[in-house]
Tab-separated table of C-alpha atoms in Angstrom:
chain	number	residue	atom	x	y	z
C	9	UNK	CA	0.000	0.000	0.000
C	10	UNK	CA	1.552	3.249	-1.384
C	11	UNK	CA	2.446	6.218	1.177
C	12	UNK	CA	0.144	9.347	1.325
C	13	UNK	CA	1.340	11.905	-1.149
C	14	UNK	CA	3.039	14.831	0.792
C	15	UNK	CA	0.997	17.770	1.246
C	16	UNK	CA	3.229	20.570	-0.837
C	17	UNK	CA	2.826	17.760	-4.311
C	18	UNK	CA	-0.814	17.421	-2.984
C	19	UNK	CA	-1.284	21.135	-3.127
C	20	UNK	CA	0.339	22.061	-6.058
C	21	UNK	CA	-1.718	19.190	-8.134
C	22	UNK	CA	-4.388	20.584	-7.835
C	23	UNK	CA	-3.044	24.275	-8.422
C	24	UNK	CA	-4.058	26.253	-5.283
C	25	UNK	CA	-0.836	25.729	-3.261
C	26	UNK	CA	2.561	24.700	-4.171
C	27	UNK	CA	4.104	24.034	-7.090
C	28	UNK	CA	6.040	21.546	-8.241
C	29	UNK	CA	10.030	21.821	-7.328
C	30	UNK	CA	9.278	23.923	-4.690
C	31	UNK	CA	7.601	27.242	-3.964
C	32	UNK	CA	3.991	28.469	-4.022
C	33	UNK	CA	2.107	29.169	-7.347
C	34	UNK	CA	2.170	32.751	-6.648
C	35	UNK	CA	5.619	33.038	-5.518
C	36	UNK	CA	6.065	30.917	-9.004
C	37	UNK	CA	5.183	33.746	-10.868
C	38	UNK	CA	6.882	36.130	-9.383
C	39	UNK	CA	10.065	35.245	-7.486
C	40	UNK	CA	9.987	31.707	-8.162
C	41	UNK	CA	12.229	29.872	-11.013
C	42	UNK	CA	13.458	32.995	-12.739
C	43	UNK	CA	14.070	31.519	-15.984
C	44	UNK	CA	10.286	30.690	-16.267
C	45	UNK	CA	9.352	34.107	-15.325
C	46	UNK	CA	11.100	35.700	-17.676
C	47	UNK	CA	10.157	33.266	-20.444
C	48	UNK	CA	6.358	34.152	-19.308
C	49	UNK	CA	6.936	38.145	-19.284
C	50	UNK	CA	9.027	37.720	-22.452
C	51	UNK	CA	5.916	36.188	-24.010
C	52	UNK	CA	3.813	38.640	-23.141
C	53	UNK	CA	6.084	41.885	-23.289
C	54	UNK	CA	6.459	40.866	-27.127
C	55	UNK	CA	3.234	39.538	-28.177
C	56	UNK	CA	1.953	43.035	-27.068
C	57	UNK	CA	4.416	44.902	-28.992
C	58	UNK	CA	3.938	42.715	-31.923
C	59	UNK	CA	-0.059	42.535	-32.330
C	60	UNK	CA	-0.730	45.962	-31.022
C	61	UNK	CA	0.194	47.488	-34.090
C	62	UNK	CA	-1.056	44.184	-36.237
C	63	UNK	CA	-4.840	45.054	-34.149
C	64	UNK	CA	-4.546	48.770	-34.911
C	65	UNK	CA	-3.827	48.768	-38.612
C	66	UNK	CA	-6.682	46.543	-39.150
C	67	UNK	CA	-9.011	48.760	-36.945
C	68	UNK	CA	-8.247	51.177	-39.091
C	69	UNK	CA	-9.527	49.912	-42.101
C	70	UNK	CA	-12.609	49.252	-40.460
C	71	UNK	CA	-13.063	53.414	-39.032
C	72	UNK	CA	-12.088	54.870	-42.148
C	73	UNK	CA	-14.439	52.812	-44.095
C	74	UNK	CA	-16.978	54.191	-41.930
C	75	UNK	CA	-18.040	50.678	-40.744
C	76	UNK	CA	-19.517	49.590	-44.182
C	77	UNK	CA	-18.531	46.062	-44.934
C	78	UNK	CA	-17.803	46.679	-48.514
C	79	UNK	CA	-16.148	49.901	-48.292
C	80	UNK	CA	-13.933	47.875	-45.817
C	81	UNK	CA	-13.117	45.342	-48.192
C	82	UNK	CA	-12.775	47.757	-50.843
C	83	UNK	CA	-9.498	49.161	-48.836
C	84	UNK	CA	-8.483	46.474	-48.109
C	85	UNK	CA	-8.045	44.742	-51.955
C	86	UNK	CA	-6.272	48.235	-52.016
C	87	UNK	CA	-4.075	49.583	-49.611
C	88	UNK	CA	-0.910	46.831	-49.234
C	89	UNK	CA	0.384	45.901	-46.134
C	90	UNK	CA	3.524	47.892	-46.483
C	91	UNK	CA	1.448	51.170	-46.883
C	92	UNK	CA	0.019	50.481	-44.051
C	93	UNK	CA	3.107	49.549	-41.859
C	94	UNK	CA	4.201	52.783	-42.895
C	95	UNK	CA	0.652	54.418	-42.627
C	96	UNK	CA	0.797	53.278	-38.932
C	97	UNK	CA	4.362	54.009	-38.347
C	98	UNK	CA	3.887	57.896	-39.279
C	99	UNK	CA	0.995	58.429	-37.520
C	100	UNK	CA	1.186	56.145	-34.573
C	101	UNK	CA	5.145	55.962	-33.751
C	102	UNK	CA	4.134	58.666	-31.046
C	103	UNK	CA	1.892	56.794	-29.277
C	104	UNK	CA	3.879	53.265	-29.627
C	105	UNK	CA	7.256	55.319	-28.369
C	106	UNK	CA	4.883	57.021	-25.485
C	107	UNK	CA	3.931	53.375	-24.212
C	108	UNK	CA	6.836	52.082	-24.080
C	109	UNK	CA	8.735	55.063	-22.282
C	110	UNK	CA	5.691	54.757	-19.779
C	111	UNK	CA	6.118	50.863	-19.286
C	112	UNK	CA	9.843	51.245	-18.951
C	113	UNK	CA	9.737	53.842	-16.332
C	114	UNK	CA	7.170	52.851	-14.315
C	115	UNK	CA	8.584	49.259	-14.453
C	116	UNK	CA	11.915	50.333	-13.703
C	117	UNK	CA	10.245	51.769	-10.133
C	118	UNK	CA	8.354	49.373	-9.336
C	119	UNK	CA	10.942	46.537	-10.078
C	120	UNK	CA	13.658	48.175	-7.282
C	121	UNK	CA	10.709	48.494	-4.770
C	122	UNK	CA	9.608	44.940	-5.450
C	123	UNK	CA	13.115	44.026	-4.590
C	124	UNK	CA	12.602	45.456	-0.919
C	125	UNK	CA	9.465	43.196	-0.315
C	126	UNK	CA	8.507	39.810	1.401
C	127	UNK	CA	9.444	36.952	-1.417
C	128	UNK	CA	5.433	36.080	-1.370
C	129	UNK	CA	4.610	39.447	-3.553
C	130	UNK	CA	4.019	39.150	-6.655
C	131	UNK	CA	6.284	41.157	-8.738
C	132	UNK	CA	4.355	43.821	-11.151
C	133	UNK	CA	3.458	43.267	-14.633
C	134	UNK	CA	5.216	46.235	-15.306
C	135	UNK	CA	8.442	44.657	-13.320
C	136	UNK	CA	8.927	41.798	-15.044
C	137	UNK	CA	8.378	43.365	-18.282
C	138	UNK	CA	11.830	45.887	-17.719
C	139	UNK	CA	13.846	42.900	-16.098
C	140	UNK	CA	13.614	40.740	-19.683
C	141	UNK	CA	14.176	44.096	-22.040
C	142	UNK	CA	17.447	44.128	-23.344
C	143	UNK	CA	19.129	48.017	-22.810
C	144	UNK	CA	19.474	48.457	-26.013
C	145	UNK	CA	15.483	48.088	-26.859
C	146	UNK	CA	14.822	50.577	-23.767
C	147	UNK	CA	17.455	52.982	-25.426
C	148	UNK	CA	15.555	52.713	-28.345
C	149	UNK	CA	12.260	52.963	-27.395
C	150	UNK	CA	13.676	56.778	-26.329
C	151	UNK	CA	15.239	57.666	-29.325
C	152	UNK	CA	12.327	57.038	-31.097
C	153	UNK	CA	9.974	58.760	-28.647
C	154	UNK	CA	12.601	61.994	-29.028
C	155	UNK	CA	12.336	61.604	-33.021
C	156	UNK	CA	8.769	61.526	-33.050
C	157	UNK	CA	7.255	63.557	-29.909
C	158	UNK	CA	6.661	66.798	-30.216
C	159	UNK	CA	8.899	69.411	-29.001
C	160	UNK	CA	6.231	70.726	-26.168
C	161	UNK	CA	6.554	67.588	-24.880
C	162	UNK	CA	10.120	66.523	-24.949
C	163	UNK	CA	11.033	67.388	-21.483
C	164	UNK	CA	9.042	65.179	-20.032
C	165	UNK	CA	11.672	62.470	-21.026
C	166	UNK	CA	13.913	63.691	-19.089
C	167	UNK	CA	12.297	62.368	-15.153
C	168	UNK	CA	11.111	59.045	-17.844
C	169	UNK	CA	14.926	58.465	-18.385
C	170	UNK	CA	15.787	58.566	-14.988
C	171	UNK	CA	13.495	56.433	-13.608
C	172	UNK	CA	14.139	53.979	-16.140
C	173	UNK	CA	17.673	53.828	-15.780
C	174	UNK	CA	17.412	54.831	-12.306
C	175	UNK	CA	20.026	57.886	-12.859
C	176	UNK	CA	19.159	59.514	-9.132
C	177	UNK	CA	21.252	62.247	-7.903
C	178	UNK	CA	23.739	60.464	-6.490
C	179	UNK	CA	25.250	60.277	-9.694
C	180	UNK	CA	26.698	63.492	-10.101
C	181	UNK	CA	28.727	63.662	-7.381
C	182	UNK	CA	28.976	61.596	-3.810
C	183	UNK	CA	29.265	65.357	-2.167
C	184	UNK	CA	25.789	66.659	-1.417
C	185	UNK	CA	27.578	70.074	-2.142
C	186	UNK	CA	29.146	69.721	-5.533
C	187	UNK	CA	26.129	67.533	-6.122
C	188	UNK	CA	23.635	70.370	-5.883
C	189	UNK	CA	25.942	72.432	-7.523
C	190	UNK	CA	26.103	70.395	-10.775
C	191	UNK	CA	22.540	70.056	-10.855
C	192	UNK	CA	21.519	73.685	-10.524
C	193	UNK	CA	24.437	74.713	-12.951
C	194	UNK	CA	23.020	72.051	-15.687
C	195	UNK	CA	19.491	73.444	-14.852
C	196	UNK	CA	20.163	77.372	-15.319
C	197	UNK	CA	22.303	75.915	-18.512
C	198	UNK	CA	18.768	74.206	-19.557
C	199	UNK	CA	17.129	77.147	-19.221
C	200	UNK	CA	18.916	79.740	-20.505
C	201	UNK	CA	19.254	77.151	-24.194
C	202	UNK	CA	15.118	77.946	-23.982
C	203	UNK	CA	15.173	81.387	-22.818
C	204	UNK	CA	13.462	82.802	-26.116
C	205	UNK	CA	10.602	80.052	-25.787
C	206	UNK	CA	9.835	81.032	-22.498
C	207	UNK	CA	9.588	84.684	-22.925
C	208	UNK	CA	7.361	84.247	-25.906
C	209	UNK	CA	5.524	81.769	-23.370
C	210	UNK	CA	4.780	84.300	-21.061
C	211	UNK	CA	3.940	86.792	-23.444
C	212	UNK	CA	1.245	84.914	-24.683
C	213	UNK	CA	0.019	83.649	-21.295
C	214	UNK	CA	1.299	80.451	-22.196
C	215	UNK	CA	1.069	79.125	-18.597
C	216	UNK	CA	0.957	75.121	-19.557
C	217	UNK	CA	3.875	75.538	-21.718
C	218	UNK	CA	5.891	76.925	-19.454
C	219	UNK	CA	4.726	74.304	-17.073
C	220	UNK	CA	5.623	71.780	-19.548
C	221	UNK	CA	9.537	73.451	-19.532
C	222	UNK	CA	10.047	73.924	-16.377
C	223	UNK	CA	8.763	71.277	-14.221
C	224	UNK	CA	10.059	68.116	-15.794
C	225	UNK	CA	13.371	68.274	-14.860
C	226	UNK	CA	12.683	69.016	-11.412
C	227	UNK	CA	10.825	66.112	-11.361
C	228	UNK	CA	13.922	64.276	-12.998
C	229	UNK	CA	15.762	64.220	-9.354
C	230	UNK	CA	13.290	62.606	-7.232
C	231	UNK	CA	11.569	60.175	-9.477
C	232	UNK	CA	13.796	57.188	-8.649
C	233	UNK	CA	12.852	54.338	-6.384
C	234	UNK	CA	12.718	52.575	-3.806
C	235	UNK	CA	9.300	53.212	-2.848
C	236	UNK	CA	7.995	52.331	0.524
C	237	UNK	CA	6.042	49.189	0.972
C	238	UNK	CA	2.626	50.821	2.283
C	239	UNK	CA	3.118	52.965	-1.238
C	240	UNK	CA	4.199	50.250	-3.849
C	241	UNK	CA	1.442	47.814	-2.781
C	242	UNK	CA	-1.764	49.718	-3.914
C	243	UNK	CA	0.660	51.424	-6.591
C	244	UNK	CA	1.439	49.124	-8.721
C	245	UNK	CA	-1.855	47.706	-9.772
C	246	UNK	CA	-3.345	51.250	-9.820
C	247	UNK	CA	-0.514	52.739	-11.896
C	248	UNK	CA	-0.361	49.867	-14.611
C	249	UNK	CA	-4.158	50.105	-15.354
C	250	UNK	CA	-4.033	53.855	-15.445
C	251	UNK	CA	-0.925	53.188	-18.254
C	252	UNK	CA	-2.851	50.867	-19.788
C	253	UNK	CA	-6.455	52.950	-19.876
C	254	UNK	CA	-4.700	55.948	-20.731
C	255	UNK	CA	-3.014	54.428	-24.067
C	256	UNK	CA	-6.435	52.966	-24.907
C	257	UNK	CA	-7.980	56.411	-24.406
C	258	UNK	CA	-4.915	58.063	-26.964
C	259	UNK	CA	-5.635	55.222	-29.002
C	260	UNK	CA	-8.739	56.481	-30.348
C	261	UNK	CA	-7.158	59.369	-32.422
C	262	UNK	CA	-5.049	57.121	-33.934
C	263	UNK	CA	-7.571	54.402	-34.918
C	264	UNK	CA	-9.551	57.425	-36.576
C	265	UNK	CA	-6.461	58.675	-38.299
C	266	UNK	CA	-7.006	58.622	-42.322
C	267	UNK	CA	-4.808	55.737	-44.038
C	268	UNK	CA	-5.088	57.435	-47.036
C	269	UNK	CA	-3.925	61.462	-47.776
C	270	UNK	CA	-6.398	64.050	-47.914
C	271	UNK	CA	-7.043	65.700	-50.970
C	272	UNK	CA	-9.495	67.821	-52.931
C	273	UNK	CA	-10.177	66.593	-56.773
C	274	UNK	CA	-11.759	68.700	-59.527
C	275	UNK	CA	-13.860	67.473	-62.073
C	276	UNK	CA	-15.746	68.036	-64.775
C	277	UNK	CA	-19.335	67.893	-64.699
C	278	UNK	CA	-21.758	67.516	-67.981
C	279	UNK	CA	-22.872	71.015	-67.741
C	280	UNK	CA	-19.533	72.161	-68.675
C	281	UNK	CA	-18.405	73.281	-64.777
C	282	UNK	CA	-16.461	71.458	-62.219
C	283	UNK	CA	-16.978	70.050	-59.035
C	284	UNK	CA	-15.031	69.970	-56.124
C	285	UNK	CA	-15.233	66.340	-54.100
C	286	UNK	CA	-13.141	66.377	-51.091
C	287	UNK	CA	-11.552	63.036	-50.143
C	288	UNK	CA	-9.238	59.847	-50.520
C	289	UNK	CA	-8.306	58.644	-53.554
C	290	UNK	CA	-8.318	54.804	-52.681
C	291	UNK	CA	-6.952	53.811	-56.695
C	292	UNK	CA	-6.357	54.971	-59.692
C	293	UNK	CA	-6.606	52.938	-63.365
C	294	UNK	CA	-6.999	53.751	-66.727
C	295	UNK	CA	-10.591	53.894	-66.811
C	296	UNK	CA	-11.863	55.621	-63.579
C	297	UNK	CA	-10.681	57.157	-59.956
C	298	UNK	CA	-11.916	55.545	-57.257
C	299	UNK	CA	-12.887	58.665	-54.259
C	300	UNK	CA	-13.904	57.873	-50.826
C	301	UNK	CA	-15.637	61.115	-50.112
C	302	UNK	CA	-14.682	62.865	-46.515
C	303	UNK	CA	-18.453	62.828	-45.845
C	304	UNK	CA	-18.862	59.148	-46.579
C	305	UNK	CA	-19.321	57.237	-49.796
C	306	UNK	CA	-17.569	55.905	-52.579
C	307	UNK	CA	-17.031	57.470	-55.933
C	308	UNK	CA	-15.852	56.341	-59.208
C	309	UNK	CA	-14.678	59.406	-61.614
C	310	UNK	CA	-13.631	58.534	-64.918
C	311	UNK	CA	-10.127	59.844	-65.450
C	312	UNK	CA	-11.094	62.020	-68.408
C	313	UNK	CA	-12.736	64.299	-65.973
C	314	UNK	CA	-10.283	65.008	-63.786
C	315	UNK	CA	-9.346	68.440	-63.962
C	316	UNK	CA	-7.124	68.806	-61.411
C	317	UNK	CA	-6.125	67.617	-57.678
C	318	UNK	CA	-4.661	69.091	-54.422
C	319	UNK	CA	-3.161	67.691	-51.298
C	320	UNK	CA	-4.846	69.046	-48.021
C	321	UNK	CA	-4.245	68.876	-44.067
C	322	UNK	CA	-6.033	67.996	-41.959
C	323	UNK	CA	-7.576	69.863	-39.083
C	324	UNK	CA	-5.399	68.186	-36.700
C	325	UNK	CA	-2.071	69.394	-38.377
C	326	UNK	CA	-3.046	72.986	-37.879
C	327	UNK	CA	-0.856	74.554	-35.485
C	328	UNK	CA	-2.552	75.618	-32.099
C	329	UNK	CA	0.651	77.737	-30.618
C	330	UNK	CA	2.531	80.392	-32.096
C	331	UNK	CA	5.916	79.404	-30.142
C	332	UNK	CA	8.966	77.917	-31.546
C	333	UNK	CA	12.468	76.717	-30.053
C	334	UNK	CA	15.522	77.983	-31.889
C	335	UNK	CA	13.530	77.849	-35.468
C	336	UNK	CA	11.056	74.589	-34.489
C	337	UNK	CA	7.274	75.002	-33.771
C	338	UNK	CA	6.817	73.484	-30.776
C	339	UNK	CA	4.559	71.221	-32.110
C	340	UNK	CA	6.461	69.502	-34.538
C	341	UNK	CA	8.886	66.960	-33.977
C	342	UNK	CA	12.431	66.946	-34.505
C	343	UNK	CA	11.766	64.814	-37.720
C	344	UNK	CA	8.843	67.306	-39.065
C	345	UNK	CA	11.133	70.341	-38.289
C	346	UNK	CA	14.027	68.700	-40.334
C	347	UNK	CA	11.800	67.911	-43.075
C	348	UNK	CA	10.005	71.260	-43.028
C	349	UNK	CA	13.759	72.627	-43.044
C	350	UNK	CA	14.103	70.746	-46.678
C	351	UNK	CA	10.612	70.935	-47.832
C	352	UNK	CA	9.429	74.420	-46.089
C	353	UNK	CA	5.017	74.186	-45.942
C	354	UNK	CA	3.637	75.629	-48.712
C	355	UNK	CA	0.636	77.544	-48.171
C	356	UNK	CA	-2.871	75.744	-48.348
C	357	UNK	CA	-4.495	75.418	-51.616
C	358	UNK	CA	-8.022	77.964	-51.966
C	359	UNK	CA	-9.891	74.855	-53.150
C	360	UNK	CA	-8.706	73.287	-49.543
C	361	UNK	CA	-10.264	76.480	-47.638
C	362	UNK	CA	-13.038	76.546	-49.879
C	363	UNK	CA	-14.573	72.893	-48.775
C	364	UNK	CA	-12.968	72.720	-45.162
């Protein structure tokens, strides 16, 4: 007659206590066999970053055919999958780059105050996510996010940086003196480089920009960890669904964000005039154009009626501040300003202002 199984194998058969080789199932996936937790957060860290953008193109499709079935089809048979990796790229790059500096900065936190609690906590999503990134994918993820953000924003990877590399003040110096030294002299250096900005700023009651200059590298000393205990526990689930809902929420722009360039087509008409149709030319052949119109609908214009065509912005390219650092609006990018430094804006098209 065989012996009673032990209690620990007992328990973790049946999944609520230990598992096997030791350990509880919690502690399993967090602190226990480290190789399996970072295969699991490796899984997951990558499947995100792989079929967010896969999910998002194809949402896409869906919005800008206005949720017809056909129309959705119809863009589909027609816009390839490498003009829409690049479609996605150009206008979603900012958001991508913004998620992952968030993820790597709040992980990095939470990851050194994990390391100061009982083994039995389960180490954040968040956590496990920065401790199976390679540096070089974290340094990365910040170049792109200073390539692509806009200039307003910028500073704010400054305090993101440290945190995620967990650059505190002790770095500068181990005297407190010649440590606050350094950091005021690299501050006043900071903000005498935006000095022009910032009296145009406050000239124009430009309170949040200012904000948005000023603050963040304040913030930049004191955003390193370790937290406390009583502060990481409710912390850490709070701050990774706030992460996650707020990227949802700046999602939405982005899934409503045209594929296809906006442009304003004049044709003929059969009482000898022309008419203006606003919209995106999906394809062009030798017999027609095919037009899906701004206000919804397809068109099909036979290419002997086209007159003529313009490219158009959008309303969400307009400029909303009239601030610039050193010769960049502050609301392009360091890529748009170089490219608006070889290809300067030309001015919008009548026919644009006309239908906008």
């Amino acid at each position: 007659m065989s012996a009673p199984p032990a209690p620990a194998a007992a328990a973790g058969a049946d999944g609520t206590g230990a598992a096997p080789g030791g350990g509880s199932l919690r502690g399993g996936l967090g602190r226990g066999d480290p190789a399996e937790r970072r295969a699991r957060a490796s899984q997951s860290f990558w499947s995100a970053v792989v079929g967010v953008p896969a999910v998002f193109s194809v949402l896409r499709l869906g919005v800008e055919a206005g949720g017809e079935l056909q129309t959705t089809l119809l863009l589909v048979a027609n816009v390839g999958p490498v003009n829409l990796l690049a479609g996605f790229l150009t206008t979603a790059a900012r958001l991508l780059s913004t998620g992952l500096v968030a993820v790597f900065a709040l992980g990095a936190v939470l990851a050194v105050s994990a390391d100061r609690l009982p083994p039995t906590f389960r180490r954040p999503l968040f956590a496990r996510w920065v401790e199976i990134t390679p540096d070089w994918f974290v340094v990365a993820s910040f170049l792109l996010a200073l390539a692509t953000w806009k200039l307003l924003y910028l500073p704010l990877l400054l305090p993101a940086f440290a945190a995620a590399f967990q650059l505190g003040p002790e770095r500068l110096h181990e005297r407190i003196g010649a440590r606050i030294a350094i950091a005021a002299g690299l501050y006043l250096g900071y903000l005498w480089f935006l000095r022009p900005t910032l009296f145009d700023a406050a000239a124009q009651r430009e309170s949040l920009v200012i904000a948005l200059v000023t603050v963040p590298p304040l913030l930049a000393l004191a955003v390193t960890g370790p937290l406390p205990g009583l502060v990481i526990r409710p912390l850490a689930p709070v701050a990774q669904v706030a992460v996650l809902v707020g990227l949802v929420w700046a999602a939405l722009p982005v899934i409503s964000t045209p594929v296809l360039p906006l442009t304003v087509t004049t044709v003929a008409t059969a009482q000898a005039d022309t008419e203006d149709i606003r919209g995106h030319v999906v394809s062009v052949d030798d017999i027609s154009m095919v037009i899906l119109q701004e206000q919804g609908g397809v068109r099909y214009v036979p290419v002997d009626q086209v007159r003529a065509q313009v490219l158009c912005p959008a309303e969400e390219e307009l400029p909303r501040h009239r601030l610039r650092v050193h010769d960049f609006h502050v609301e392009d990018s360091l890529l748009e300003g170089l490219g608006r430094r070889v290809r300067p804006v030309h001015r919008i098209d009548a026919a644009c202002r006309a239908i906008g």
